[in-house]
mmCIF file of C-alpha atoms in Angstrom:
data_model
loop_
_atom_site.group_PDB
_atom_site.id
_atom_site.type_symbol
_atom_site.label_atom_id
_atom_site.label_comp_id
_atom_site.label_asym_id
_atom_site.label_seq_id
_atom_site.Cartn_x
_atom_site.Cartn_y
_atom_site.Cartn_z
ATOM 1 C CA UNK A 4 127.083 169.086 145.722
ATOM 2 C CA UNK A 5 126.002 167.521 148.949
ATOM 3 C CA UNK A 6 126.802 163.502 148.943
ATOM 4 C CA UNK A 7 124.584 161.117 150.863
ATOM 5 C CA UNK A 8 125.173 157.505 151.742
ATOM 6 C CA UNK A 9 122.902 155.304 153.620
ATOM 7 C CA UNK A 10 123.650 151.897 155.044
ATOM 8 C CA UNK A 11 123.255 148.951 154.800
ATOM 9 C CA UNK A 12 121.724 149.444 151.045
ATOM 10 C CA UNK A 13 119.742 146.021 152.319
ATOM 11 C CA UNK A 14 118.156 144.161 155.272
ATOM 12 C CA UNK A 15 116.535 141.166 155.732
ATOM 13 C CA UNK A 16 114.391 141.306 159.104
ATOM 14 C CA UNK A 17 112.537 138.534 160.894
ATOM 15 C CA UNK A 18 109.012 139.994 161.975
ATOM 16 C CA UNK A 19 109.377 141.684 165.839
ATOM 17 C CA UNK A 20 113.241 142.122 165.383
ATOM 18 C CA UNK A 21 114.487 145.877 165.944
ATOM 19 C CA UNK A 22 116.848 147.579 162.950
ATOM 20 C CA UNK A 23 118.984 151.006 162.897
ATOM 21 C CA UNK A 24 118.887 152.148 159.243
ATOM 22 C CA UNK A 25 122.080 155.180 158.835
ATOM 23 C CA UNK A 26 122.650 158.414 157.093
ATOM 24 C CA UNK A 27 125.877 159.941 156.653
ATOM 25 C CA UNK A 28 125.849 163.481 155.102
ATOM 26 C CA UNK A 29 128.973 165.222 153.650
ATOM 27 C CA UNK A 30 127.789 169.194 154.383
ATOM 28 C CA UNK A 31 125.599 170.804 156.841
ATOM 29 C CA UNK A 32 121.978 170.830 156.018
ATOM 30 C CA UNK A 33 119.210 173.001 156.591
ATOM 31 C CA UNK A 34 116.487 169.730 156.453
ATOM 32 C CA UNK A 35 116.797 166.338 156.855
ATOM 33 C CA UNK A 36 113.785 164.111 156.200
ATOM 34 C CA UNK A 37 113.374 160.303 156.095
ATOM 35 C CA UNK A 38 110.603 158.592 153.739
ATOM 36 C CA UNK A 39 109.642 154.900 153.115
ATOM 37 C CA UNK A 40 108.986 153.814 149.813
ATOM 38 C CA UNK A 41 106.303 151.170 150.157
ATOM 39 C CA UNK A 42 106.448 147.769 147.552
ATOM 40 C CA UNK A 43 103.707 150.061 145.047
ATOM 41 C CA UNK A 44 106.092 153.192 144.872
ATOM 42 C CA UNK A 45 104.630 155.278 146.820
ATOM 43 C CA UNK A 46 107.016 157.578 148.758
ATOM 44 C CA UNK A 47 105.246 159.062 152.984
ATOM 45 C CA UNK A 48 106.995 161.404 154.766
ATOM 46 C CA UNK A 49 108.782 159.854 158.164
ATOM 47 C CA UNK A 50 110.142 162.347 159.948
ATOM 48 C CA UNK A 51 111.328 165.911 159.412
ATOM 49 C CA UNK A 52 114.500 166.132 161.752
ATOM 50 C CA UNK A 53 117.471 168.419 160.768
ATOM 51 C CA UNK A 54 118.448 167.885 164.631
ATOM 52 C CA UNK A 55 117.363 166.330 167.698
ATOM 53 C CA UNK A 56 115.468 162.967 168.307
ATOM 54 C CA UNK A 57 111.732 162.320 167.245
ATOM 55 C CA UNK A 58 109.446 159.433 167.731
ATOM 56 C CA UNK A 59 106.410 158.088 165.893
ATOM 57 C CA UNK A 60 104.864 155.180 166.964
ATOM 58 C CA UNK A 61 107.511 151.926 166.542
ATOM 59 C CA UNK A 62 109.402 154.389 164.320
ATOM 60 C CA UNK A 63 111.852 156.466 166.026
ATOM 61 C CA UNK A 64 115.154 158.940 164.148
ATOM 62 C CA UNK A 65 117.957 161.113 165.894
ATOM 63 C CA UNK A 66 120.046 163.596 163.487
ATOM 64 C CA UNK A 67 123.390 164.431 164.635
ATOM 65 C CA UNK A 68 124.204 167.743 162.579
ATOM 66 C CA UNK A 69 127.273 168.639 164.154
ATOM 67 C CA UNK A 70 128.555 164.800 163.149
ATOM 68 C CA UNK A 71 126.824 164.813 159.912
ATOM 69 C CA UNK A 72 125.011 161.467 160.490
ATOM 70 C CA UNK A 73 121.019 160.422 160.719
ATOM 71 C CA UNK A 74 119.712 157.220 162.370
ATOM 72 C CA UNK A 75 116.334 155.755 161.682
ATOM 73 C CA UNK A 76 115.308 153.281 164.421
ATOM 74 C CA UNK A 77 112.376 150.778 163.383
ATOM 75 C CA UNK A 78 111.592 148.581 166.780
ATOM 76 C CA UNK A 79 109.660 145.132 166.502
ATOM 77 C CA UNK A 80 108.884 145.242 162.954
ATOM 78 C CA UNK A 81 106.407 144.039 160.594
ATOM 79 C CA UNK A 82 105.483 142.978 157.194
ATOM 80 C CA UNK A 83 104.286 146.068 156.371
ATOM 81 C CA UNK A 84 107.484 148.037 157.293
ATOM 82 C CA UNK A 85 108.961 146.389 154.066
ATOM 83 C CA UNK A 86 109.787 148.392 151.147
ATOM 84 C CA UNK A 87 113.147 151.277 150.652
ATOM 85 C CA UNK A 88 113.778 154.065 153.270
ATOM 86 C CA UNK A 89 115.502 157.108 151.747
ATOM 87 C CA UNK A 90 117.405 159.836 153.792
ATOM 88 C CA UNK A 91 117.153 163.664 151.725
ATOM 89 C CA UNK A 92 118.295 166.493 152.605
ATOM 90 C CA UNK A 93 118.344 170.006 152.231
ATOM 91 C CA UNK A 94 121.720 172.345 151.978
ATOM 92 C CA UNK A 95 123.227 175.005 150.793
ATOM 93 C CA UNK A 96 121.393 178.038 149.399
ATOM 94 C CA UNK A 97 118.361 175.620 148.894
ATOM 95 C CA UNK A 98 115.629 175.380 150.615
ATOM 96 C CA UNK A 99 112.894 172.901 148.341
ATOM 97 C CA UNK A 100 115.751 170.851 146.466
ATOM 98 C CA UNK A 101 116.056 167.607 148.325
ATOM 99 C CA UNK A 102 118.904 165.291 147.743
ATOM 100 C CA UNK A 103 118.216 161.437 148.443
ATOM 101 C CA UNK A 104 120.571 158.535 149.454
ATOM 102 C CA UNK A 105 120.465 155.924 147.592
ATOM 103 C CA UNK A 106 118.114 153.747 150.171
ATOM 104 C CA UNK A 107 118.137 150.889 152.340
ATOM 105 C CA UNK A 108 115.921 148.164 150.955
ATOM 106 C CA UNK A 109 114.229 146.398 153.931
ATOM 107 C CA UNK A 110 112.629 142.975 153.871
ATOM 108 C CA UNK A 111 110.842 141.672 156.792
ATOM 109 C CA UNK A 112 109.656 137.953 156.906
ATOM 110 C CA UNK A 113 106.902 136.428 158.937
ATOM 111 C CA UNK B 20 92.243 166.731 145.681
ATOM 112 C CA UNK B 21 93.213 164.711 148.270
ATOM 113 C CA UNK B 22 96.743 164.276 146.879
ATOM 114 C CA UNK B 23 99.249 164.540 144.336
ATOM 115 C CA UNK B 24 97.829 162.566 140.632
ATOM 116 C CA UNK B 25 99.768 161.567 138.222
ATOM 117 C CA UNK B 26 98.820 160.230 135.363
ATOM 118 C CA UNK B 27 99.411 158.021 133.178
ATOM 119 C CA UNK B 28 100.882 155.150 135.606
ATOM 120 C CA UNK B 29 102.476 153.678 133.315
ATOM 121 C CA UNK B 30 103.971 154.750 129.598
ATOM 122 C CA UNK B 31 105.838 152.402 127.054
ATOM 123 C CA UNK B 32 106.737 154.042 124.431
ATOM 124 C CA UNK B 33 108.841 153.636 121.434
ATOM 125 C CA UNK B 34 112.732 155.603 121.011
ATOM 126 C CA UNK B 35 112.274 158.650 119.303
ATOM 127 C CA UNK B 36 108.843 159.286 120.057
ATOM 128 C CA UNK B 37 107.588 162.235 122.455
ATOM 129 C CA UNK B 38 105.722 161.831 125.776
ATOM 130 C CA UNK B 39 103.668 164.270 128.139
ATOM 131 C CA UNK B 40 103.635 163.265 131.776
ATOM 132 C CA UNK B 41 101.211 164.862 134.021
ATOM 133 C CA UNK B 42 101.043 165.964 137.908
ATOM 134 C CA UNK B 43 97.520 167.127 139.312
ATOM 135 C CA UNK B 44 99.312 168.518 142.526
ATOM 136 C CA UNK B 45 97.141 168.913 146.041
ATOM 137 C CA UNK B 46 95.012 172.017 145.803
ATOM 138 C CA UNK B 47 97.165 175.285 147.451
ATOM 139 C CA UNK B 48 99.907 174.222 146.937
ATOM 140 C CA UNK B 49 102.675 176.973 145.638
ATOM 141 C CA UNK B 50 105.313 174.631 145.211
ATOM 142 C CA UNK B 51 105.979 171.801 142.937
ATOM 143 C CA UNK B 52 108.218 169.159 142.456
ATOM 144 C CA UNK B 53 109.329 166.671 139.556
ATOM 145 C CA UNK B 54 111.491 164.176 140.673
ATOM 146 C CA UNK B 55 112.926 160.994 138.376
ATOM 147 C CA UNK B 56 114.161 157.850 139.590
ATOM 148 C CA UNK B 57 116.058 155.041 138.189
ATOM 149 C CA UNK B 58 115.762 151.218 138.942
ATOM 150 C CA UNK B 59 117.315 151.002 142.128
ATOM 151 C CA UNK B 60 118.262 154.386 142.772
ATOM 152 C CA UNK B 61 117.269 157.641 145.041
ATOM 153 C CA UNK B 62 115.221 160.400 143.361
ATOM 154 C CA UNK B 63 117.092 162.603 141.130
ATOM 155 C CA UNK B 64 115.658 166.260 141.171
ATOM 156 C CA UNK B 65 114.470 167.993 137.708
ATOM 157 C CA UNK B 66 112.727 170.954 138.514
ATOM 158 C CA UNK B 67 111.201 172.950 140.963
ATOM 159 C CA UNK B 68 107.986 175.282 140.333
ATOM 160 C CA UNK B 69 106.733 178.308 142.187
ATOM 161 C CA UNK B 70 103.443 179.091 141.319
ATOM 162 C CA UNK B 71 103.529 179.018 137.719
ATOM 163 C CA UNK B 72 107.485 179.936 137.443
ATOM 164 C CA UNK B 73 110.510 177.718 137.615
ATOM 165 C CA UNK B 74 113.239 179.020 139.343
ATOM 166 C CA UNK B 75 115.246 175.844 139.542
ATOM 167 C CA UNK B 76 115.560 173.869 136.235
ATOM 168 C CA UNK B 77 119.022 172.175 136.875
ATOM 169 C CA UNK B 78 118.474 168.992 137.239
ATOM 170 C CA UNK B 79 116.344 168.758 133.784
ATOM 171 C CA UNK B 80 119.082 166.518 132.228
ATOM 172 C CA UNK B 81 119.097 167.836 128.465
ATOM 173 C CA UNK B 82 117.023 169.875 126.343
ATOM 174 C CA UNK B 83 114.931 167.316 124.934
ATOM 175 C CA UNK B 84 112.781 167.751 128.893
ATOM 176 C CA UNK B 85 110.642 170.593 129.244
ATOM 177 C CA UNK B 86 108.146 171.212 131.716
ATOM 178 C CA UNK B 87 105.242 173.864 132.335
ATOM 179 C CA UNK B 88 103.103 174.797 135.151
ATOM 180 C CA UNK B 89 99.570 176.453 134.668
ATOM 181 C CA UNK B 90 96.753 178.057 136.598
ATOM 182 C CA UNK B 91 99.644 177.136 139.893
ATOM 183 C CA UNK B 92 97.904 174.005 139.321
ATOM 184 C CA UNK B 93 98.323 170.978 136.720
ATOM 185 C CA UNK B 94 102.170 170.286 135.416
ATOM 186 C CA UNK B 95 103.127 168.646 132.054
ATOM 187 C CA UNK B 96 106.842 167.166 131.866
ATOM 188 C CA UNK B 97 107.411 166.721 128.115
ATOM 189 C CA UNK B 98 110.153 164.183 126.800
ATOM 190 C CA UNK B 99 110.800 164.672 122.760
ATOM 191 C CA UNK B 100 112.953 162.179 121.008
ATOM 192 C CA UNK B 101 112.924 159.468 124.147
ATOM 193 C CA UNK B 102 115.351 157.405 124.351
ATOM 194 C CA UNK B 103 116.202 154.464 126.618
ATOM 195 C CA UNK B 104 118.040 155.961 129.200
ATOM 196 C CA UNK B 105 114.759 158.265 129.718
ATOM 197 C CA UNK B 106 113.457 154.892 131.259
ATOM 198 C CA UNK B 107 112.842 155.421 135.167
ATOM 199 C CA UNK B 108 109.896 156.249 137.296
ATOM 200 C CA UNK B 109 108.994 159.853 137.114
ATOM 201 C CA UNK B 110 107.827 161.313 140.081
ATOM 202 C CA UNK B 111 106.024 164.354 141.180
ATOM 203 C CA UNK B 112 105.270 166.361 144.487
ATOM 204 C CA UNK B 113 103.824 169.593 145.992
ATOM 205 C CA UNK B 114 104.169 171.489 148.945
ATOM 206 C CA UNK B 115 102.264 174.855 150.455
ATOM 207 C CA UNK B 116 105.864 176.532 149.411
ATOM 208 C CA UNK B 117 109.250 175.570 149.361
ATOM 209 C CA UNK B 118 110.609 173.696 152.218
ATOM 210 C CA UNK B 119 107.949 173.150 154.319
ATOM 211 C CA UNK B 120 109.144 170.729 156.687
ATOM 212 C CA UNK B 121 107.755 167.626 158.164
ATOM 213 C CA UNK B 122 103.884 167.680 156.062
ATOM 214 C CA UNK B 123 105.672 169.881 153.415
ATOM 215 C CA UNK B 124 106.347 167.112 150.860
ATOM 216 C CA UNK B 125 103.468 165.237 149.637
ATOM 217 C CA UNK B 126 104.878 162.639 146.850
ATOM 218 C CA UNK B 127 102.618 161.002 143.630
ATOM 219 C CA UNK B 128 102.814 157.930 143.200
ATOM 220 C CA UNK B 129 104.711 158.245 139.789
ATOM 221 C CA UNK B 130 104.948 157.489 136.301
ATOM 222 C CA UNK B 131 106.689 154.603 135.171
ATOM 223 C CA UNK B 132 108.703 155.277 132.039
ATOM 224 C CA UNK B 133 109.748 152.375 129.492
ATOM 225 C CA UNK B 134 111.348 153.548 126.172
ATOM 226 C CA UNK B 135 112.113 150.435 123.963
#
């Protein structure tokens, strides 16, 4: 099956610096979303972005498909951006079976 | 409801005995998810509902998981005989139908699993 990786699997952020979180994918995929985990477990929806750039706020992610490769951008961060952000995607025949990185784990300090 | 329940929160149980997890998922939605994850790992899928069938049980990872759908409502994932490698956070989401995109996943906030 599809493999993901996503790097660096942690990051430890001073509050108001800028990151680039990355997601390499080994096929093409039909859907590529990003979530973030917060510290209690639970998992919000990012961005839905099999191509193209998107932004949201401080939160910004560009999918290469033809390069296999995601980028989630998080600009002056804060506390509350802490917790894991997973990269899933969608390929093959499938489209409702997502398969997940293994996540970056994010800190960011006051 | 307003989102995906899941209840209990939390389950310790003891190896060998059986456990029922349940997932209230958002009202309409077609599709559901169950999900598990392991201490420091992505989400691992288990099984995917539509409506009241499942199409996709692959990633159930032996026969001692079992899972039903009624109503195209409430789920029950059932564990017999747990043992402790069943130990992760179970997780469970819904969607208006498969694939829906950027609002198409809406994740509960889990079921944490300890078998000792």
């Amino acid at each position: 099956g599809i493999q993901v990786e996503q790097s660096p699997p942690d990051l430890i952020l001073q509050e108001g610096a800028n990151s680039t979180l990355r997601c390499n994918f080994s096929d093409s995929v039909n859907n590529l979303q990003w979530f973030h985990q917060n510290p209690w477990g639970q998992l919000i929806n990012l961005f839905y972005i099999p191509s193209g750039t998107k932004q949201n706020g401080r939160l910004s992610a560009t999918t290469v498909a033809t390069e296999r490769y995601s980028l989630l951008y998080i600009s002056s961060s804060q506390t509350t951006d802490s917790g894991v952000y997973f990269c899933a995607v969608n390929s093959g025949g499938s489209n409702y079976k997502l398969t997940f990185g293994k996540g970056t784990l994010l800190t960011v300090n006051p | 409801g307003a989102g995906v329940s899941q209840s209990p929160s939390n389950k310790v149980t003891e190896k060998g005995k059986d456990v029922e997890l349940r997932c209230d998922p958002i009202s309409g939605h077609t599709a559901l998810y169950w999900y598990r994850q392991r201490l420091g790992q992505g989400l691992e899928f288990l099984i995917y509902f539509q409506g009241n069938s499942a199409p996709d049980k692959s990633g159930l990872p032996s026969d001692r998981f079992s899972a039903e759908r009624t109503g195209e409502s409430v789920s029950t994932l059932t564990i017999q005989r747990t043992q402790q490698e069943d130990s992760a956070v179970y997780l469970c989401a819904s969607s208006l139908g498969p694939g829906q995109g950027q609002n198409g996943y809406t994740f509960g906030s889990g079921t944490r699993l300890t078998v000792v």
